[in-house]
Protein backbone atom coordinates (compact mmCIF):
# COMPACT_ATOMS: atom_id res chain seq x y z
CA UNK A 1 0.00 0.00 0.00
CA UNK A 2 1.50 3.32 -0.99
CA UNK A 3 0.99 6.72 0.64
CA UNK A 4 -1.48 7.98 -1.98
CA UNK A 5 -3.79 5.00 -1.36
CA UNK A 6 -3.46 5.41 2.40
CA UNK A 7 -4.24 9.12 2.26
CA UNK A 8 -7.24 8.45 0.02
CA UNK A 9 -8.55 5.81 2.44
CA UNK A 10 -8.11 8.12 5.45
CA UNK A 11 -9.88 11.00 3.70
CA UNK A 12 -13.28 9.24 3.85
CA UNK A 13 -15.51 9.53 6.93
CA UNK A 14 -14.94 5.88 7.78
CA UNK A 15 -11.20 6.29 7.33
CA UNK A 16 -11.14 9.33 9.59
CA UNK A 17 -12.92 7.37 12.33
CA UNK A 18 -10.44 4.50 12.00
CA UNK A 19 -7.52 6.92 12.14
CA UNK A 20 -8.90 8.60 15.29
CA UNK A 21 -9.09 5.23 17.10
CA UNK A 22 -5.68 4.23 15.81
CA UNK A 23 -4.13 7.53 16.89
CA UNK A 24 -5.40 7.08 20.45
CA UNK A 25 -4.17 3.49 20.68
CA UNK A 26 -0.73 4.22 19.25
CA UNK A 27 -0.28 7.09 21.69
CA UNK A 28 -0.98 4.80 24.66
CA UNK A 29 1.37 2.13 23.32
CA UNK A 30 4.13 4.69 22.83
CA UNK A 31 3.74 5.88 26.42
CA UNK A 32 3.89 2.30 27.71
CA UNK A 33 7.05 1.67 25.71
CA UNK A 34 8.64 4.86 27.03
CA UNK A 35 7.92 3.67 30.57
CA UNK A 36 9.95 0.51 30.00
CA UNK A 37 7.24 -1.83 28.75
CA UNK A 38 9.02 -2.78 25.53
CA UNK A 39 9.00 -6.47 26.42
CA UNK A 40 6.78 -8.55 28.65
CA UNK A 41 8.66 -9.08 31.94
CA UNK A 42 6.65 -12.18 32.96
CA UNK A 43 5.61 -15.57 31.58
CA UNK A 44 2.20 -17.22 31.53
CA UNK A 45 -1.15 -15.84 30.46
CA UNK A 46 -2.33 -15.01 34.00
CA UNK A 47 0.80 -13.02 34.78
CA UNK A 48 0.71 -11.28 31.39
CA UNK A 49 -2.90 -10.25 31.93
CA UNK A 50 -2.06 -8.93 35.40
CA UNK A 51 0.80 -6.81 34.07
CA UNK A 52 -1.38 -5.49 31.23
CA UNK A 53 -4.15 -4.58 33.67
CA UNK A 54 -1.65 -2.77 35.89
CA UNK A 55 -0.38 -0.78 32.92
CA UNK A 56 -3.95 0.04 31.84
CA UNK A 57 -4.84 1.24 35.34
CA UNK A 58 -1.66 3.31 35.49
CA UNK A 59 -2.42 4.86 32.10
CA UNK A 60 -5.94 5.73 33.21
CA UNK A 61 -4.66 7.28 36.44
CA UNK A 62 -2.08 9.39 34.55
CA UNK A 63 -4.77 10.53 32.13
CA UNK A 64 -7.19 11.41 34.95
CA UNK A 65 -4.44 13.33 36.73
CA UNK A 66 -3.59 15.33 33.62
CA UNK A 67 -7.28 16.16 33.07
CA UNK A 68 -7.61 17.34 36.67
CA UNK A 69 -4.45 19.42 36.36
CA UNK A 70 -5.79 21.14 33.25
CA UNK A 71 -9.14 21.85 34.93
CA UNK A 72 -7.59 23.66 37.90
XYZ file of C-alpha atoms in Angstrom:
72
model
C 0.000 0.000 0.000
C 1.505 3.324 -0.989
C 0.991 6.716 0.640
C -1.483 7.981 -1.979
C -3.788 4.999 -1.359
C -3.460 5.406 2.404
C -4.241 9.118 2.259
C -7.237 8.451 0.016
C -8.551 5.809 2.440
C -8.112 8.117 5.446
C -9.885 10.999 3.696
C -13.283 9.244 3.846
C -15.515 9.531 6.929
C -14.939 5.879 7.781
C -11.198 6.287 7.333
C -11.135 9.330 9.592
C -12.924 7.369 12.325
C -10.440 4.503 11.996
C -7.515 6.921 12.142
C -8.904 8.600 15.293
C -9.093 5.228 17.104
C -5.678 4.230 15.815
C -4.127 7.528 16.887
C -5.401 7.082 20.452
C -4.167 3.493 20.676
C -0.730 4.221 19.248
C -0.278 7.091 21.692
C -0.978 4.802 24.660
C 1.366 2.128 23.317
C 4.131 4.688 22.830
C 3.740 5.881 26.421
C 3.895 2.303 27.707
C 7.047 1.669 25.708
C 8.641 4.858 27.025
C 7.921 3.672 30.568
C 9.954 0.511 30.002
C 7.237 -1.829 28.750
C 9.016 -2.783 25.535
C 8.997 -6.467 26.415
C 6.784 -8.553 28.648
C 8.661 -9.079 31.943
C 6.654 -12.183 32.955
C 5.607 -15.574 31.576
C 2.201 -17.221 31.526
C -1.154 -15.841 30.461
C -2.325 -15.014 33.997
C 0.804 -13.019 34.776
C 0.715 -11.278 31.390
C -2.904 -10.254 31.933
C -2.059 -8.933 35.399
C 0.796 -6.808 34.072
C -1.376 -5.492 31.227
C -4.147 -4.585 33.669
C -1.653 -2.766 35.891
C -0.376 -0.781 32.921
C -3.945 0.036 31.844
C -4.840 1.238 35.343
C -1.658 3.315 35.488
C -2.419 4.864 32.097
C -5.944 5.734 33.212
C -4.659 7.283 36.440
C -2.080 9.386 34.552
C -4.770 10.528 32.131
C -7.193 11.413 34.949
C -4.439 13.332 36.731
C -3.588 15.331 33.621
C -7.279 16.155 33.075
C -7.609 17.343 36.672
C -4.448 19.418 36.358
C -5.786 21.141 33.254
C -9.138 21.853 34.927
C -7.592 23.661 37.898
